């Protein structure tokens, strides 16, 4: 995982240095799935709606492909059920992934709109939670990936829908490691700035 984190950081630095575009964006995350696994046992649950912000740098390779790098910050969201039980406390958690991204723009006529497919690969540099969420455990990040697509609604407005998986770990004071995974669909809207003008 450390190797992956270093590779993502190197890619981010390289893309940022040669970026032609920058896009800040706002994210709306629909209720998702949260799971915890340890010692062969897995507990699945659900999360409430969430919000986030992010930013991505882009470097178009040609008319079909664009590479980039991004960072997402998730505002705290709640695990509402786990293992069949309703969670009534005020827990809140979130991830902060740093990632590389690849966009494919197929030649499709959509009445002036420009469609694209998108793949994100990266590492959660932060997995955080409040006291109700983590208790006396320590949280660490892990692998992140997402797949989706979107539309360029104009020269500057971009809308996306992505299905992402965010991995991390909880470590108890007794040394027990719990693998955690958060899966959700996110909707985002962003504004593209041309850095070369």
mmCIF file with all atom_site columns, C-alpha atoms in Angstrom:
data_model
loop_
_atom_site.group_PDB
_atom_site.id
_atom_site.type_symbol
_atom_site.label_atom_id
_atom_site.label_alt_id
_atom_site.label_comp_id
_atom_site.label_asym_id
_atom_site.label_entity_id
_atom_site.label_seq_id
_atom_site.pdbx_PDB_ins_code
_atom_site.Cartn_x
_atom_site.Cartn_y
_atom_site.Cartn_z
_atom_site.occupancy
_atom_site.B_iso_or_equiv
_atom_site.pdbx_formal_charge
_atom_site.auth_seq_id
_atom_site.auth_comp_id
_atom_site.auth_asym_id
_atom_site.auth_atom_id
_atom_site.pdbx_PDB_model_num
ATOM 1   C CA . UNK A 1 1   ? 0.000   0.000   0.000   1.00 0.00 ? 1   UNK A CA 1
ATOM 2   C CA . UNK A 1 2   ? 2.863   2.394   0.711   1.00 0.00 ? 2   UNK A CA 1
ATOM 3   C CA . UNK A 1 3   ? 4.196   1.752   -2.795  1.00 0.00 ? 3   UNK A CA 1
ATOM 4   C CA . UNK A 1 4   ? 0.776   2.569   -4.225  1.00 0.00 ? 4   UNK A CA 1
ATOM 5   C CA . UNK A 1 5   ? 0.587   5.756   -2.175  1.00 0.00 ? 5   UNK A CA 1
ATOM 6   C CA . UNK A 1 6   ? 4.005   6.868   -3.436  1.00 0.00 ? 6   UNK A CA 1
ATOM 7   C CA . UNK A 1 7   ? 3.066   6.065   -7.040  1.00 0.00 ? 7   UNK A CA 1
ATOM 8   C CA . UNK A 1 8   ? -0.151  8.072   -6.756  1.00 0.00 ? 8   UNK A CA 1
ATOM 9   C CA . UNK A 1 9   ? 1.727   10.985  -5.183  1.00 0.00 ? 9   UNK A CA 1
ATOM 10  C CA . UNK A 1 10  ? 4.288   10.933  -8.019  1.00 0.00 ? 10  UNK A CA 1
ATOM 11  C CA . UNK A 1 11  ? 1.533   10.835  -10.642 1.00 0.00 ? 11  UNK A CA 1
ATOM 12  C CA . UNK A 1 12  ? -0.280  13.699  -8.931  1.00 0.00 ? 12  UNK A CA 1
ATOM 13  C CA . UNK A 1 13  ? 2.855   15.845  -8.925  1.00 0.00 ? 13  UNK A CA 1
ATOM 14  C CA . UNK A 1 14  ? 3.593   15.088  -12.581 1.00 0.00 ? 14  UNK A CA 1
ATOM 15  C CA . UNK A 1 15  ? 0.052   15.720  -13.840 1.00 0.00 ? 15  UNK A CA 1
ATOM 16  C CA . UNK A 1 16  ? -0.285  18.895  -11.782 1.00 0.00 ? 16  UNK A CA 1
ATOM 17  C CA . UNK A 1 17  ? 2.941   20.259  -13.261 1.00 0.00 ? 17  UNK A CA 1
ATOM 18  C CA . UNK A 1 18  ? 1.698   19.725  -16.836 1.00 0.00 ? 18  UNK A CA 1
ATOM 19  C CA . UNK A 1 19  ? -2.031  20.280  -16.263 1.00 0.00 ? 19  UNK A CA 1
ATOM 20  C CA . UNK A 1 20  ? -4.059  22.245  -18.804 1.00 0.00 ? 20  UNK A CA 1
ATOM 21  C CA . UNK A 1 21  ? -7.273  22.305  -16.771 1.00 0.00 ? 21  UNK A CA 1
ATOM 22  C CA . UNK A 1 22  ? -8.439  22.413  -13.156 1.00 0.00 ? 22  UNK A CA 1
ATOM 23  C CA . UNK A 1 23  ? -11.912 21.546  -11.885 1.00 0.00 ? 23  UNK A CA 1
ATOM 24  C CA . UNK A 1 24  ? -13.207 22.174  -8.347  1.00 0.00 ? 24  UNK A CA 1
ATOM 25  C CA . UNK A 1 25  ? -16.358 20.156  -7.717  1.00 0.00 ? 25  UNK A CA 1
ATOM 26  C CA . UNK A 1 26  ? -19.160 19.494  -5.248  1.00 0.00 ? 26  UNK A CA 1
ATOM 27  C CA . UNK A 1 27  ? -20.248 15.918  -4.501  1.00 0.00 ? 27  UNK A CA 1
ATOM 28  C CA . UNK A 1 28  ? -23.566 14.443  -3.378  1.00 0.00 ? 28  UNK A CA 1
ATOM 29  C CA . UNK A 1 29  ? -23.277 10.826  -2.186  1.00 0.00 ? 29  UNK A CA 1
ATOM 30  C CA . UNK A 1 30  ? -26.428 8.710   -2.087  1.00 0.00 ? 30  UNK A CA 1
ATOM 31  C CA . UNK A 1 31  ? -26.875 6.286   0.854   1.00 0.00 ? 31  UNK A CA 1
ATOM 32  C CA . UNK A 1 32  ? -24.258 3.560   0.483   1.00 0.00 ? 32  UNK A CA 1
ATOM 33  C CA . UNK A 1 33  ? -22.911 0.338   1.974   1.00 0.00 ? 33  UNK A CA 1
ATOM 34  C CA . UNK A 1 34  ? -20.439 -0.009  4.849   1.00 0.00 ? 34  UNK A CA 1
ATOM 35  C CA . UNK A 1 35  ? -18.843 -3.328  5.830   1.00 0.00 ? 35  UNK A CA 1
ATOM 36  C CA . UNK A 1 36  ? -16.418 -4.518  8.510   1.00 0.00 ? 36  UNK A CA 1
ATOM 37  C CA . UNK A 1 37  ? -14.444 -7.778  8.269   1.00 0.00 ? 37  UNK A CA 1
ATOM 38  C CA . UNK A 1 38  ? -12.203 -9.511  10.795  1.00 0.00 ? 38  UNK A CA 1
ATOM 39  C CA . UNK A 1 39  ? -11.266 -13.119 11.600  1.00 0.00 ? 39  UNK A CA 1
ATOM 40  C CA . UNK A 1 40  ? -13.447 -14.468 8.800   1.00 0.00 ? 40  UNK A CA 1
ATOM 41  C CA . UNK A 1 41  ? -16.566 -12.590 9.914   1.00 0.00 ? 41  UNK A CA 1
ATOM 42  C CA . UNK A 1 42  ? -18.162 -9.779  7.895   1.00 0.00 ? 42  UNK A CA 1
ATOM 43  C CA . UNK A 1 43  ? -20.823 -7.326  9.035   1.00 0.00 ? 43  UNK A CA 1
ATOM 44  C CA . UNK A 1 44  ? -22.662 -5.315  6.381   1.00 0.00 ? 44  UNK A CA 1
ATOM 45  C CA . UNK A 1 45  ? -24.569 -2.113  6.917   1.00 0.00 ? 45  UNK A CA 1
ATOM 46  C CA . UNK A 1 46  ? -25.855 1.064   5.349   1.00 0.00 ? 46  UNK A CA 1
ATOM 47  C CA . UNK A 1 47  ? -24.871 4.716   5.439   1.00 0.00 ? 47  UNK A CA 1
ATOM 48  C CA . UNK A 1 48  ? -26.826 7.940   5.268   1.00 0.00 ? 48  UNK A CA 1
ATOM 49  C CA . UNK A 1 49  ? -26.503 10.517  2.514   1.00 0.00 ? 49  UNK A CA 1
ATOM 50  C CA . UNK A 1 50  ? -23.203 12.389  2.390   1.00 0.00 ? 50  UNK A CA 1
ATOM 51  C CA . UNK A 1 51  ? -21.577 15.458  0.884   1.00 0.00 ? 51  UNK A CA 1
ATOM 52  C CA . UNK A 1 52  ? -18.066 16.269  -0.224  1.00 0.00 ? 52  UNK A CA 1
ATOM 53  C CA . UNK A 1 53  ? -15.802 18.584  -2.165  1.00 0.00 ? 53  UNK A CA 1
ATOM 54  C CA . UNK A 1 54  ? -12.872 17.896  -4.433  1.00 0.00 ? 54  UNK A CA 1
ATOM 55  C CA . UNK A 1 55  ? -10.599 19.074  -7.169  1.00 0.00 ? 55  UNK A CA 1
ATOM 56  C CA . UNK A 1 56  ? -9.014  17.519  -10.254 1.00 0.00 ? 56  UNK A CA 1
ATOM 57  C CA . UNK A 1 57  ? -6.201  18.552  -12.584 1.00 0.00 ? 57  UNK A CA 1
ATOM 58  C CA . UNK A 1 58  ? -6.353  17.362  -16.209 1.00 0.00 ? 58  UNK A CA 1
ATOM 59  C CA . UNK A 1 59  ? -3.892  16.962  -19.067 1.00 0.00 ? 59  UNK A CA 1
ATOM 60  C CA . UNK A 1 60  ? -5.579  16.007  -22.378 1.00 0.00 ? 60  UNK A CA 1
ATOM 61  C CA . UNK A 1 61  ? -3.464  13.532  -24.379 1.00 0.00 ? 61  UNK A CA 1
ATOM 62  C CA . UNK A 1 62  ? -5.607  13.772  -27.530 1.00 0.00 ? 62  UNK A CA 1
ATOM 63  C CA . UNK A 1 63  ? -9.299  14.039  -28.452 1.00 0.00 ? 63  UNK A CA 1
ATOM 64  C CA . UNK A 1 64  ? -10.022 10.615  -26.919 1.00 0.00 ? 64  UNK A CA 1
ATOM 65  C CA . UNK A 1 65  ? -7.962  10.426  -23.724 1.00 0.00 ? 65  UNK A CA 1
ATOM 66  C CA . UNK A 1 66  ? -7.315  12.742  -20.790 1.00 0.00 ? 66  UNK A CA 1
ATOM 67  C CA . UNK A 1 67  ? -5.216  11.876  -17.743 1.00 0.00 ? 67  UNK A CA 1
ATOM 68  C CA . UNK A 1 68  ? -5.397  13.650  -14.435 1.00 0.00 ? 68  UNK A CA 1
ATOM 69  C CA . UNK A 1 69  ? -5.042  13.612  -10.680 1.00 0.00 ? 69  UNK A CA 1
ATOM 70  C CA . UNK A 1 70  ? -7.458  14.528  -7.936  1.00 0.00 ? 70  UNK A CA 1
ATOM 71  C CA . UNK A 1 71  ? -8.269  14.823  -4.261  1.00 0.00 ? 71  UNK A CA 1
ATOM 72  C CA . UNK A 1 72  ? -11.655 14.277  -2.601  1.00 0.00 ? 72  UNK A CA 1
ATOM 73  C CA . UNK A 1 73  ? -12.722 15.267  0.905   1.00 0.00 ? 73  UNK A CA 1
ATOM 74  C CA . UNK A 1 74  ? -15.837 13.612  2.333   1.00 0.00 ? 74  UNK A CA 1
ATOM 75  C CA . UNK A 1 75  ? -17.705 15.455  5.051   1.00 0.00 ? 75  UNK A CA 1
ATOM 76  C CA . UNK A 1 76  ? -18.713 13.097  7.865   1.00 0.00 ? 76  UNK A CA 1
ATOM 77  C CA . UNK A 1 77  ? -21.545 10.719  7.135   1.00 0.00 ? 77  UNK A CA 1
ATOM 78  C CA . UNK A 1 78  ? -23.253 8.201   9.419   1.00 0.00 ? 78  UNK A CA 1
ATOM 79  C CA . UNK A 1 79  ? -23.377 4.411   9.491   1.00 0.00 ? 79  UNK A CA 1
ATOM 80  C CA . UNK A 1 80  ? -27.129 3.932   10.013  1.00 0.00 ? 80  UNK A CA 1
ATOM 81  C CA . UNK A 1 81  ? -27.288 0.122   10.235  1.00 0.00 ? 81  UNK A CA 1
ATOM 82  C CA . UNK A 1 82  ? -24.689 -2.607  10.782  1.00 0.00 ? 82  UNK A CA 1
ATOM 83  C CA . UNK A 1 83  ? -25.106 -6.362  11.058  1.00 0.00 ? 83  UNK A CA 1
ATOM 84  C CA . UNK A 1 84  ? -28.888 -6.021  10.988  1.00 0.00 ? 84  UNK A CA 1
ATOM 85  C CA . UNK A 1 85  ? -28.992 -3.505  13.859  1.00 0.00 ? 85  UNK A CA 1
ATOM 86  C CA . UNK A 1 86  ? -29.973 0.165   13.719  1.00 0.00 ? 86  UNK A CA 1
ATOM 87  C CA . UNK A 1 87  ? -27.219 2.504   14.918  1.00 0.00 ? 87  UNK A CA 1
ATOM 88  C CA . UNK A 1 88  ? -28.634 5.317   17.066  1.00 0.00 ? 88  UNK A CA 1
ATOM 89  C CA . UNK A 1 89  ? -25.475 7.185   18.125  1.00 0.00 ? 89  UNK A CA 1
ATOM 90  C CA . UNK A 1 90  ? -24.002 10.248  16.394  1.00 0.00 ? 90  UNK A CA 1
ATOM 91  C CA . UNK A 1 91  ? -21.179 8.443   14.575  1.00 0.00 ? 91  UNK A CA 1
ATOM 92  C CA . UNK A 1 92  ? -19.596 10.121  11.565  1.00 0.00 ? 92  UNK A CA 1
ATOM 93  C CA . UNK A 1 93  ? -16.783 9.032   9.245   1.00 0.00 ? 93  UNK A CA 1
ATOM 94  C CA . UNK A 1 94  ? -15.190 9.963   5.950   1.00 0.00 ? 94  UNK A CA 1
ATOM 95  C CA . UNK A 1 95  ? -12.340 9.250   3.557   1.00 0.00 ? 95  UNK A CA 1
ATOM 96  C CA . UNK A 1 96  ? -9.866  11.506  1.755   1.00 0.00 ? 96  UNK A CA 1
ATOM 97  C CA . UNK A 1 97  ? -8.535  9.787   -1.391  1.00 0.00 ? 97  UNK A CA 1
ATOM 98  C CA . UNK A 1 98  ? -5.671  11.027  -3.552  1.00 0.00 ? 98  UNK A CA 1
ATOM 99  C CA . UNK A 1 99  ? -5.944  9.448   -6.995  1.00 0.00 ? 99  UNK A CA 1
ATOM 100 C CA . UNK A 1 100 ? -5.020  9.323   -10.639 1.00 0.00 ? 100 UNK A CA 1
ATOM 101 C CA . UNK A 1 101 ? -7.813  9.489   -13.188 1.00 0.00 ? 101 UNK A CA 1
ATOM 102 C CA . UNK A 1 102 ? -8.306  8.472   -16.819 1.00 0.00 ? 102 UNK A CA 1
ATOM 103 C CA . UNK A 1 103 ? -11.096 9.879   -18.994 1.00 0.00 ? 103 UNK A CA 1
ATOM 104 C CA . UNK A 1 104 ? -12.183 8.392   -22.330 1.00 0.00 ? 104 UNK A CA 1
ATOM 105 C CA . UNK A 1 105 ? -14.239 10.610  -24.647 1.00 0.00 ? 105 UNK A CA 1
ATOM 106 C CA . UNK A 1 106 ? -15.938 8.352   -27.239 1.00 0.00 ? 106 UNK A CA 1
ATOM 107 C CA . UNK A 1 107 ? -17.125 9.961   -30.465 1.00 0.00 ? 107 UNK A CA 1
ATOM 108 C CA . UNK A 1 108 ? -20.844 9.953   -29.661 1.00 0.00 ? 108 UNK A CA 1
ATOM 109 C CA . UNK A 1 109 ? -23.324 12.581  -30.883 1.00 0.00 ? 109 UNK A CA 1
ATOM 110 C CA . UNK A 1 110 ? -25.423 13.738  -27.916 1.00 0.00 ? 110 UNK A CA 1
ATOM 111 C CA . UNK A 1 111 ? -26.868 16.964  -29.320 1.00 0.00 ? 111 UNK A CA 1
ATOM 112 C CA . UNK A 1 112 ? -23.918 19.094  -28.315 1.00 0.00 ? 112 UNK A CA 1
ATOM 113 C CA . UNK A 1 113 ? -23.102 17.362  -25.023 1.00 0.00 ? 113 UNK A CA 1
ATOM 114 C CA . UNK A 1 114 ? -19.749 15.597  -24.698 1.00 0.00 ? 114 UNK A CA 1
ATOM 115 C CA . UNK A 1 115 ? -19.914 12.207  -22.942 1.00 0.00 ? 115 UNK A CA 1
ATOM 116 C CA . UNK A 1 116 ? -17.023 10.446  -21.211 1.00 0.00 ? 116 UNK A CA 1
ATOM 117 C CA . UNK A 1 117 ? -16.132 7.322   -19.253 1.00 0.00 ? 117 UNK A CA 1
ATOM 118 C CA . UNK A 1 118 ? -13.911 7.673   -16.209 1.00 0.00 ? 118 UNK A CA 1
ATOM 119 C CA . UNK A 1 119 ? -11.665 5.506   -14.008 1.00 0.00 ? 119 UNK A CA 1
ATOM 120 C CA . UNK A 1 120 ? -10.102 6.616   -10.698 1.00 0.00 ? 120 UNK A CA 1
ATOM 121 C CA . UNK A 1 121 ? -7.336  4.669   -8.904  1.00 0.00 ? 121 UNK A CA 1
ATOM 122 C CA . UNK A 1 122 ? -5.662  5.852   -5.733  1.00 0.00 ? 122 UNK A CA 1
ATOM 123 C CA . UNK A 1 123 ? -5.090  5.686   -2.004  1.00 0.00 ? 123 UNK A CA 1
ATOM 124 C CA . UNK A 1 124 ? -7.096  7.027   0.932   1.00 0.00 ? 124 UNK A CA 1
ATOM 125 C CA . UNK A 1 125 ? -4.558  9.285   2.621   1.00 0.00 ? 125 UNK A CA 1
ATOM 126 C CA . UNK A 1 126 ? -7.036  9.744   5.475   1.00 0.00 ? 126 UNK A CA 1
ATOM 127 C CA . UNK A 1 127 ? -9.788  7.609   7.007   1.00 0.00 ? 127 UNK A CA 1
ATOM 128 C CA . UNK A 1 128 ? -11.294 9.569   9.870   1.00 0.00 ? 128 UNK A CA 1
ATOM 129 C CA . UNK A 1 129 ? -14.156 9.291   12.333  1.00 0.00 ? 129 UNK A CA 1
ATOM 130 C CA . UNK A 1 130 ? -15.511 10.952  15.444  1.00 0.00 ? 130 UNK A CA 1
ATOM 131 C CA . UNK A 1 131 ? -15.422 9.307   18.877  1.00 0.00 ? 131 UNK A CA 1
ATOM 132 C CA . UNK A 1 132 ? -18.802 7.615   18.384  1.00 0.00 ? 132 UNK A CA 1
ATOM 133 C CA . UNK A 1 133 ? -17.459 6.009   15.214  1.00 0.00 ? 133 UNK A CA 1
ATOM 134 C CA . UNK A 1 134 ? -13.947 4.925   16.159  1.00 0.00 ? 134 UNK A CA 1
ATOM 135 C CA . UNK A 1 135 ? -14.010 4.614   19.963  1.00 0.00 ? 135 UNK A CA 1
ATOM 136 C CA . UNK A 1 136 ? -10.487 3.631   21.066  1.00 0.00 ? 136 UNK A CA 1
ATOM 137 C CA . UNK A 1 137 ? -9.468  2.274   17.642  1.00 0.00 ? 137 UNK A CA 1
ATOM 138 C CA . UNK A 1 138 ? -6.938  3.757   15.226  1.00 0.00 ? 138 UNK A CA 1
ATOM 139 C CA . UNK A 1 139 ? -8.005  4.397   11.622  1.00 0.00 ? 139 UNK A CA 1
ATOM 140 C CA . UNK A 1 140 ? -5.767  4.092   8.546   1.00 0.00 ? 140 UNK A CA 1
ATOM 141 C CA . UNK A 1 141 ? -6.536  4.479   4.848   1.00 0.00 ? 141 UNK A CA 1
ATOM 142 C CA . UNK A 1 142 ? -6.285  1.976   2.022   1.00 0.00 ? 142 UNK A CA 1
ATOM 143 C CA . UNK A 1 143 ? -6.939  1.373   -1.678  1.00 0.00 ? 143 UNK A CA 1
ATOM 144 C CA . UNK A 1 144 ? -9.521  3.494   -3.521  1.00 0.00 ? 144 UNK A CA 1
ATOM 145 C CA . UNK A 1 145 ? -11.081 2.958   -6.931  1.00 0.00 ? 145 UNK A CA 1
ATOM 146 C CA . UNK A 1 146 ? -14.109 4.273   -8.800  1.00 0.00 ? 146 UNK A CA 1
ATOM 147 C CA . UNK A 1 147 ? -15.708 3.815   -12.200 1.00 0.00 ? 147 UNK A CA 1
ATOM 148 C CA . UNK A 1 148 ? -18.323 5.912   -13.937 1.00 0.00 ? 148 UNK A CA 1
ATOM 149 C CA . UNK A 1 149 ? -18.873 8.608   -16.487 1.00 0.00 ? 149 UNK A CA 1
ATOM 150 C CA . UNK A 1 150 ? -20.504 11.894  -17.199 1.00 0.00 ? 150 UNK A CA 1
ATOM 151 C CA . UNK A 1 151 ? -21.283 14.743  -19.535 1.00 0.00 ? 151 UNK A CA 1
ATOM 152 C CA . UNK A 1 152 ? -19.677 18.053  -20.385 1.00 0.00 ? 152 UNK A CA 1
ATOM 153 C CA . UNK A 1 153 ? -22.802 20.216  -20.338 1.00 0.00 ? 153 UNK A CA 1
ATOM 154 C CA . UNK A 1 154 ? -20.880 23.205  -21.712 1.00 0.00 ? 154 UNK A CA 1
ATOM 155 C CA . UNK A 1 155 ? -17.260 24.265  -22.197 1.00 0.00 ? 155 UNK A CA 1
ATOM 156 C CA . UNK A 1 156 ? -16.964 24.758  -18.423 1.00 0.00 ? 156 UNK A CA 1
ATOM 157 C CA . UNK A 1 157 ? -19.661 22.689  -16.660 1.00 0.00 ? 157 UNK A CA 1
ATOM 158 C CA . UNK A 1 158 ? -19.044 18.980  -16.071 1.00 0.00 ? 158 UNK A CA 1
ATOM 159 C CA . UNK A 1 159 ? -21.457 16.508  -14.410 1.00 0.00 ? 159 UNK A CA 1
ATOM 160 C CA . UNK A 1 160 ? -20.429 13.028  -13.240 1.00 0.00 ? 160 UNK A CA 1
ATOM 161 C CA . UNK A 1 161 ? -21.789 9.858   -11.702 1.00 0.00 ? 161 UNK A CA 1
ATOM 162 C CA . UNK A 1 162 ? -19.263 7.486   -10.103 1.00 0.00 ? 162 UNK A CA 1
ATOM 163 C CA . UNK A 1 163 ? -19.452 4.193   -8.202  1.00 0.00 ? 163 UNK A CA 1
ATOM 164 C CA . UNK A 1 164 ? -16.571 4.099   -5.734  1.00 0.00 ? 164 UNK A CA 1
ATOM 165 C CA . UNK A 1 165 ? -15.046 1.767   -3.145  1.00 0.00 ? 165 UNK A CA 1
ATOM 166 C CA . UNK A 1 166 ? -13.037 3.226   -0.262  1.00 0.00 ? 166 UNK A CA 1
ATOM 167 C CA . UNK A 1 167 ? -10.973 0.818   1.838   1.00 0.00 ? 167 UNK A CA 1
ATOM 168 C CA . UNK A 1 168 ? -9.411  1.341   5.252   1.00 0.00 ? 168 UNK A CA 1
ATOM 169 C CA . UNK A 1 169 ? -8.611  -0.377  8.529   1.00 0.00 ? 169 UNK A CA 1
ATOM 170 C CA . UNK A 1 170 ? -9.504  -0.050  12.187  1.00 0.00 ? 170 UNK A CA 1
ATOM 171 C CA . UNK A 1 171 ? -6.954  -1.299  14.699  1.00 0.00 ? 171 UNK A CA 1
ATOM 172 C CA . UNK A 1 172 ? -8.052  -1.936  18.276  1.00 0.00 ? 172 UNK A CA 1
ATOM 173 C CA . UNK A 1 173 ? -5.945  -1.369  21.375  1.00 0.00 ? 173 UNK A CA 1
ATOM 174 C CA . UNK A 1 174 ? -5.537  -5.173  21.548  1.00 0.00 ? 174 UNK A CA 1
ATOM 175 C CA . UNK A 1 175 ? -3.983  -5.286  18.064  1.00 0.00 ? 175 UNK A CA 1
ATOM 176 C CA . UNK A 1 176 ? -7.024  -6.668  16.230  1.00 0.00 ? 176 UNK A CA 1
ATOM 177 C CA . UNK A 1 177 ? -7.230  -5.393  12.649  1.00 0.00 ? 177 UNK A CA 1
ATOM 178 C CA . UNK A 1 178 ? -10.661 -4.787  11.114  1.00 0.00 ? 178 UNK A CA 1
ATOM 179 C CA . UNK A 1 179 ? -10.910 -4.283  7.351   1.00 0.00 ? 179 UNK A CA 1
ATOM 180 C CA . UNK A 1 180 ? -13.457 -1.626  6.422   1.00 0.00 ? 180 UNK A CA 1
ATOM 181 C CA . UNK A 1 181 ? -15.031 -0.856  3.050   1.00 0.00 ? 181 UNK A CA 1
ATOM 182 C CA . UNK A 1 182 ? -17.366 1.965   2.070   1.00 0.00 ? 182 UNK A CA 1
ATOM 183 C CA . UNK A 1 183 ? -19.170 1.679   -1.282  1.00 0.00 ? 183 UNK A CA 1
ATOM 184 C CA . UNK A 1 184 ? -21.383 4.374   -2.729  1.00 0.00 ? 184 UNK A CA 1
ATOM 185 C CA . UNK A 1 185 ? -22.673 6.156   -5.805  1.00 0.00 ? 185 UNK A CA 1
ATOM 186 C CA . UNK A 1 186 ? -21.649 9.785   -6.023  1.00 0.00 ? 186 UNK A CA 1
ATOM 187 C CA . UNK A 1 187 ? -23.045 12.598  -8.147  1.00 0.00 ? 187 UNK A CA 1
ATOM 188 C CA . UNK A 1 188 ? -20.893 15.650  -8.778  1.00 0.00 ? 188 UNK A CA 1
ATOM 189 C CA . UNK A 1 189 ? -20.924 18.950  -10.595 1.00 0.00 ? 189 UNK A CA 1
ATOM 190 C CA . UNK A 1 190 ? -17.797 20.931  -11.362 1.00 0.00 ? 190 UNK A CA 1
ATOM 191 C CA . UNK A 1 191 ? -16.482 23.990  -13.170 1.00 0.00 ? 191 UNK A CA 1
ATOM 192 C CA . UNK A 1 192 ? -13.552 23.627  -15.580 1.00 0.00 ? 192 UNK A CA 1
ATOM 193 C CA . UNK A 1 193 ? -10.875 26.312  -15.592 1.00 0.00 ? 193 UNK A CA 1
ATOM 194 C CA . UNK A 1 194 ? -8.457  26.528  -18.531 1.00 0.00 ? 194 UNK A CA 1
ATOM 195 C CA . UNK A 1 195 ? -4.983  27.000  -17.032 1.00 0.00 ? 195 UNK A CA 1
ATOM 196 C CA . UNK A 1 196 ? -3.273  27.715  -20.346 1.00 0.00 ? 196 UNK A CA 1
ATOM 197 C CA . UNK A 1 197 ? -5.202  30.862  -21.254 1.00 0.00 ? 197 UNK A CA 1
#
